[in-house]
Coordinates of C-alpha atoms in Angstrom, one line a residue:
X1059 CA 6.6 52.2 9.6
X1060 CA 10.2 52.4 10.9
X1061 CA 9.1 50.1 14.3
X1062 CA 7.1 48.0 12.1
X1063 CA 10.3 47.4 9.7
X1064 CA 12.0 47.0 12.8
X1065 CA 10.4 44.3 14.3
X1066 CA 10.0 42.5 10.5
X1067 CA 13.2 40.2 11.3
X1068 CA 11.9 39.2 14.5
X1069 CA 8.6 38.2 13.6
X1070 CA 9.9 36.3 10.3
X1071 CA 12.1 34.5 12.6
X1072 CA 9.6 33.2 14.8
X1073 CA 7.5 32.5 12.0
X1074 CA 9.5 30.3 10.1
X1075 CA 9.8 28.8 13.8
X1076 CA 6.7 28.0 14.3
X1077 CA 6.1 26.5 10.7
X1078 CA 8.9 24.1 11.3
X1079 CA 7.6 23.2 14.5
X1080 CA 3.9 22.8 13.5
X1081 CA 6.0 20.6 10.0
X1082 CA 7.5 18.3 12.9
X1083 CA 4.4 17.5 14.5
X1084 CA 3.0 16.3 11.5
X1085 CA 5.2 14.6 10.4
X1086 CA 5.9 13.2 14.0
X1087 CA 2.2 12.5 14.2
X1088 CA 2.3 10.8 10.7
X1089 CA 4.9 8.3 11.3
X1090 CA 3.4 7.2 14.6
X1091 CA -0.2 6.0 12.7
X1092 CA 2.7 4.5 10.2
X1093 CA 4.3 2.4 12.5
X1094 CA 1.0 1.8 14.6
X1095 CA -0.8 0.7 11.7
X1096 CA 1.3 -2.7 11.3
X1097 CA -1.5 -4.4 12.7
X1098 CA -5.0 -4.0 11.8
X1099 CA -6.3 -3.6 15.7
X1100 CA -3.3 -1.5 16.3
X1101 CA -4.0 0.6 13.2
X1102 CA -7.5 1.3 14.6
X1103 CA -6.7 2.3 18.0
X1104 CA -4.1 4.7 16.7
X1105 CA -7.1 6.1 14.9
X1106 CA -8.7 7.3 17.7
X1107 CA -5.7 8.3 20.0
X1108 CA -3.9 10.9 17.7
X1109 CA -7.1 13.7 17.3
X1110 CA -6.1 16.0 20.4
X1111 CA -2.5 16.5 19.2
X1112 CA -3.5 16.9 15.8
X1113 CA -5.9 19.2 16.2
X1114 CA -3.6 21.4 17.8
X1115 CA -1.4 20.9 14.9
X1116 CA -4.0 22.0 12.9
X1117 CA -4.7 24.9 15.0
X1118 CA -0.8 26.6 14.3
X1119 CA -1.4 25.8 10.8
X1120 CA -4.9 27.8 11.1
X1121 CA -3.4 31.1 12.8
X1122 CA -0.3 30.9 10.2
X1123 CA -3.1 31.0 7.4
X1124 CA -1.4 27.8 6.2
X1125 CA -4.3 25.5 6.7
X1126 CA -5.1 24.2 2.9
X1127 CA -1.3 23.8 2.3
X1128 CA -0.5 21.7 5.0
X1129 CA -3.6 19.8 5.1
X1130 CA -2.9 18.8 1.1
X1131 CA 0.6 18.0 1.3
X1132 CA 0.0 15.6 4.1
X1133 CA -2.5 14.1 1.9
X1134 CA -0.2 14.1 -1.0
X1135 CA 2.4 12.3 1.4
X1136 CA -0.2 9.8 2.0
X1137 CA -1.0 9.5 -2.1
X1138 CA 2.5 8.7 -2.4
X1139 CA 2.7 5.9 -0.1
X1140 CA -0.5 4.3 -1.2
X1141 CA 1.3 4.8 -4.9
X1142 CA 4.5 3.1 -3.9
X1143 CA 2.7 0.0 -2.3
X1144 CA 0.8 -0.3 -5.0
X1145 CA 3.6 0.0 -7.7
X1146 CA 5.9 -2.6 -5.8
X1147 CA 3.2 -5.2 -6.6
X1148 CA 2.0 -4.6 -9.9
X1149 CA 4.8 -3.9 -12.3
X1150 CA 6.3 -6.9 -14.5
X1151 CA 9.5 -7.0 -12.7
X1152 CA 7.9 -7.9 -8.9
X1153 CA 6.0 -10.4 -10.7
X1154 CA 8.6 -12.1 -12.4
X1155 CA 10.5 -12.0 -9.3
X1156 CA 7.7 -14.1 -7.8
X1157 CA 8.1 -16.1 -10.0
X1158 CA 11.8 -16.9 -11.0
X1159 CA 12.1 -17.0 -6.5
X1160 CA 9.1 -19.7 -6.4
X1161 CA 10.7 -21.7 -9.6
X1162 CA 13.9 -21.3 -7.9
X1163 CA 12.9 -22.3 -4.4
X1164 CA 10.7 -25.6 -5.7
X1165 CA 13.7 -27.0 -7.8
X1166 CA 16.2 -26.7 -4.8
X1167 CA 13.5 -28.4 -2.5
X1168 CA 12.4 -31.1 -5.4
X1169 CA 16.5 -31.9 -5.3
X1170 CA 16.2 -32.4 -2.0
X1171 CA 13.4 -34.2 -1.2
X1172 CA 14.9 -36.7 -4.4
X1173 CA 18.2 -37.4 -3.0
X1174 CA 17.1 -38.0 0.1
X1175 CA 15.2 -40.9 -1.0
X1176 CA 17.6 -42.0 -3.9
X1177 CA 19.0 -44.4 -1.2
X1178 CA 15.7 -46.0 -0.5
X1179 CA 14.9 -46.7 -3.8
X1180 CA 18.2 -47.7 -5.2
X1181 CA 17.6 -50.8 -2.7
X1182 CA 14.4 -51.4 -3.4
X1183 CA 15.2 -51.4 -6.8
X1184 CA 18.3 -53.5 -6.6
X1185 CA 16.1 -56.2 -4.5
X1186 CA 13.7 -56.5 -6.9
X1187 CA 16.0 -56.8 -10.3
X1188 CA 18.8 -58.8 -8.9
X1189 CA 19.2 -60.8 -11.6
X1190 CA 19.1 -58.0 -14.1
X1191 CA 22.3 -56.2 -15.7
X1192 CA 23.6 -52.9 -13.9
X1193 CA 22.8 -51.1 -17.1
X1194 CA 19.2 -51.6 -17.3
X1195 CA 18.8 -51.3 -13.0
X1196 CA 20.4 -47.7 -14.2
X1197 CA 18.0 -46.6 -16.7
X1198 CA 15.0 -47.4 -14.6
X1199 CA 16.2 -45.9 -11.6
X1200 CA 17.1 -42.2 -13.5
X1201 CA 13.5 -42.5 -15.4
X1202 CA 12.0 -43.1 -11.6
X1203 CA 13.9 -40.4 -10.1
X1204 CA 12.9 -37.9 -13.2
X1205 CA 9.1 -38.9 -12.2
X1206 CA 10.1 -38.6 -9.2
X1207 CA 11.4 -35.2 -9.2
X1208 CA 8.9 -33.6 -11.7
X1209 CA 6.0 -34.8 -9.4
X1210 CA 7.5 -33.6 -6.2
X1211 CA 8.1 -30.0 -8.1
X1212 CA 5.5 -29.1 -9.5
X1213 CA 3.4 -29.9 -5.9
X1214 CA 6.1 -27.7 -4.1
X1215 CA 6.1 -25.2 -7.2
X1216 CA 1.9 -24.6 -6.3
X1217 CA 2.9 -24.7 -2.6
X1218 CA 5.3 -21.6 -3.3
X1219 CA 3.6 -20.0 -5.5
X1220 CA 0.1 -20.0 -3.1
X1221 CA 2.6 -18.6 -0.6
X1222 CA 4.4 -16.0 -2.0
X1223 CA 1.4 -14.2 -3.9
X1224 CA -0.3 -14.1 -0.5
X1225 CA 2.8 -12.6 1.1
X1226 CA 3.3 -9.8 -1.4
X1227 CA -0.8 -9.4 -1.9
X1228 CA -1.0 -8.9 2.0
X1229 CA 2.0 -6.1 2.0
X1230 CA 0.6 -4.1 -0.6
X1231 CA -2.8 -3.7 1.0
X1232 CA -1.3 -3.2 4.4
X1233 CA 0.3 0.2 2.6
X1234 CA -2.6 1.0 1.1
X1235 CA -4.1 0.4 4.6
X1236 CA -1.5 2.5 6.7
X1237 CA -2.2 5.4 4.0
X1238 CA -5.7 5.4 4.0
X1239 CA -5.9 5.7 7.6
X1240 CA -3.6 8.4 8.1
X1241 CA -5.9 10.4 5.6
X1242 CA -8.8 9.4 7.1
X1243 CA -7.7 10.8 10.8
X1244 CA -7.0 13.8 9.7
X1245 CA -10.4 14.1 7.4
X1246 CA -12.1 13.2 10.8
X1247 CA -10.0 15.9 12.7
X1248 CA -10.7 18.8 9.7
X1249 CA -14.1 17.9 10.2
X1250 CA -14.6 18.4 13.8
X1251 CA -11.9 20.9 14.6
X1252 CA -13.3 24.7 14.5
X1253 CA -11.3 28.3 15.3
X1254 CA -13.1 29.2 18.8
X1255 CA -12.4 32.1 18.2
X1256 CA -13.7 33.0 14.4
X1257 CA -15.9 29.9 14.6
X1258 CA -14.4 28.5 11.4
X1259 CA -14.5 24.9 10.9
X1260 CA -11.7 23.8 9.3
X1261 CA -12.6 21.3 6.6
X1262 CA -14.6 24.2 5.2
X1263 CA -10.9 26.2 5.2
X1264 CA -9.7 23.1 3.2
X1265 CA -13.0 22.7 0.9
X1266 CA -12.9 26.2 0.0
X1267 CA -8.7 25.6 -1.5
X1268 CA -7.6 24.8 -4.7
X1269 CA -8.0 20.8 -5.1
X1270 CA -4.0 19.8 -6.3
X1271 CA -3.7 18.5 -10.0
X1272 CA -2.6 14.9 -8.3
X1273 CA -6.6 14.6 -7.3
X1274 CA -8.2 16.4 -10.2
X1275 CA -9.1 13.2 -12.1
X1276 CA -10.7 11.7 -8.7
X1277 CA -12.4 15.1 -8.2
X1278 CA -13.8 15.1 -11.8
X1279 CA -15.1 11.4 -11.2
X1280 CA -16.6 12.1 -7.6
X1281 CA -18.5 15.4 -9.9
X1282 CA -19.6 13.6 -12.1
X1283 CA -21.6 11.5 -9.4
X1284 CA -23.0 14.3 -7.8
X1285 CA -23.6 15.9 -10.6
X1286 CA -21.3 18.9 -10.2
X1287 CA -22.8 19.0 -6.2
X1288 CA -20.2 19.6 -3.2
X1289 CA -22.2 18.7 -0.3
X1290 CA -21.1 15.3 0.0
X1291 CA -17.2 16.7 -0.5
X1292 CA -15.0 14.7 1.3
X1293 CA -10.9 14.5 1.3
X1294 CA -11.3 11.1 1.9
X1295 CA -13.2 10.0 -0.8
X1296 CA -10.9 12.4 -3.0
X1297 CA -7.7 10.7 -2.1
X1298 CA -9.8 6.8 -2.0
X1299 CA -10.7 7.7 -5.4
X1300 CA -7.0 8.4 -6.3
X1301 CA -5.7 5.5 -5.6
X1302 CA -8.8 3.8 -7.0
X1303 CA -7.2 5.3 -10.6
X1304 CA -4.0 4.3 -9.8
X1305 CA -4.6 1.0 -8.8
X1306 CA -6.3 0.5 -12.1
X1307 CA -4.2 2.7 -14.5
X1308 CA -1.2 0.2 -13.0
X1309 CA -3.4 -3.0 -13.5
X1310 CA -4.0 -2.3 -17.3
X1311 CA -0.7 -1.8 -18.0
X1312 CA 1.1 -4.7 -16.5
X1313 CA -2.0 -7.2 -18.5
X1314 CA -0.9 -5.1 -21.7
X1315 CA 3.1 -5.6 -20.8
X1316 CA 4.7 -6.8 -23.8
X1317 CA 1.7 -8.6 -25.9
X1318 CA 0.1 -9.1 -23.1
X1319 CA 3.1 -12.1 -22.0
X1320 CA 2.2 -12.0 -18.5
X1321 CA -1.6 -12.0 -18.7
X1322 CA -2.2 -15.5 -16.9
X1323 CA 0.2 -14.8 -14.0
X1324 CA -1.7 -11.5 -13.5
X1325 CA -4.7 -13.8 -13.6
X1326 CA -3.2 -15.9 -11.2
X1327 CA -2.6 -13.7 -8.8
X1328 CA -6.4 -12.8 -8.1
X1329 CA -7.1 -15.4 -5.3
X1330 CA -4.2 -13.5 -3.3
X1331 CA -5.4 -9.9 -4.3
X1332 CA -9.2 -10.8 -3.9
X1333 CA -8.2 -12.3 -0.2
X1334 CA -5.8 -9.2 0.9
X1335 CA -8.5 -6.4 -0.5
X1336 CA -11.2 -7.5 1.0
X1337 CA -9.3 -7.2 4.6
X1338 CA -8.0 -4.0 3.5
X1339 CA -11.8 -2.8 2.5
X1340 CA -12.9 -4.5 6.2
X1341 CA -10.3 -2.5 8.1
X1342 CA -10.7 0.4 6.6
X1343 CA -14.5 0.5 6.9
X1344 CA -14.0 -0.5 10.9
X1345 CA -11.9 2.8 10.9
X1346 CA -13.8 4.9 9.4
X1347 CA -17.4 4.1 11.0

């Protein structure tokens, strides 16, 4: 007992060691899929090349008897990204920044695009009614440039509108996107990855763990479709299913925001989020077959 206790400082030591190197390499491995996943191709090809080193990863994890915890929290990192992405879009004050920016951004052009050809149709105008009085040339040349300038905002106002819902539609699914697939590598990884020494395969280390209350909902939903069955469990479809709730817990509540006030620029934004989820759902599905 004595050598034991002896050797207790030591081996807590290189423990903790260990535990913050295996920390590092996930979360070195994690930020490379991040920054690899700016692109859709590039995204995929990160995919495939990160498996080796993070099945070693896994391995320390394994031997520490840390397996479930680490495997969890990097899916709970991932949860949290997807969440973020998703709440910088929908919530009331990103869209009414869309908005006020596209408002702002037409008038200032409309102004432009008026003054520069006030010239043009001053002369025009003065050609044509030279025998009138300078008052009345006046008022018809401020009622033209009115016309003038509501016609030329409101095209410029649909212009940057189009434009801006796109841009913002396209970032949120390329965070949802960059999650998914770093949740989705390591799913694949769990799957395939086995102790060769025990034999263990460790997704079954990871099935057979406590589910974390942030995925009880999606694990009570994917139940109910299988009935209460586990043999089509899947971390993947846990953490999909997640953000699946999300996604539409945040949806109802920015249509019920105040009265329901900003109801048709939600509406109006479908084109945009029809458009960027459907590549998201395409890249992820490449990924994932």
């Amino acid at each position: 007992i004595d050598v034991v206790e002896q050797m207790r400082p030591e081996a807590e030591r290189v423990s903790a060691a260990v535990r913050r190197a295996a920390a590092g390499l996930l979360a070195e491995q994690q930020q490379q899929q991040k920054n690899s996943a700016a692109a859709a191709t590039t995204a995929a090809v990160s995919v495939n090349a990160q498996p080796a080193r993070l099945g070693a990863t896994l391995q320390v994890y394994f031997h520490l008897g840390e397996l479930p915890q680490a495997a969890w929290g990097a899916v709970e990192s991932a949860l949290e990204a997807a969440e973020r992405a998703i709440g910088q879009f929908f919530n009331p004050a990103a869209v009414q920044r869309l908005m006020d920016s596209a408002i702002s951004e037409a008038k200032i052009s409309a102004e432009n695009e008026t003054s520069s050809s006030k010239d043009n149709s001053s002369s025009s105008s003065s050609a044509t009614d030279e025998g009138r009085k300078g008052v009345a040339g006046m008022v018809v040349s401020k009622s033209q440039k009115k016309k003038q300038f509501e016609a030329i905002y409101e095209r410029t106002l649909r212009k940057k509108l189009c434009a801006k819902r796109s841009e913002a539609a396209n970032k949120w699914a390329e965070g949802v996107v960059e999650a998914s697939l770093r949740v989705w590598t390591l799913h694949r990884v769990l799957s395939r990855k086995s102790d060769p020494t025990t034999r263990i395969n460790f997704l079954h280390v990871v099935q057979n763990s406590p589910v974390p209350d942030k995925f009880k909902q999606a694990e009570e939903k994917l139940n109910a479709k299988s009935n209460g069955g586990t043999s089509s469990w899947s971390m993947f479809a846990l953490f999909w299913n997640q953000v699946c709730i999300v996604l539409g817990a945040r949806t109802q509540r920015l249509l019920r925001y105040d009265g329901g006030s900003m109801s048709n620029d939600v509406a109006a934004l479908y084109p945009a989020i029809r458009s960027a989820a459907l590549d998201m759902v395409i890249t992820i599905n490449d990924a994932v077959r």
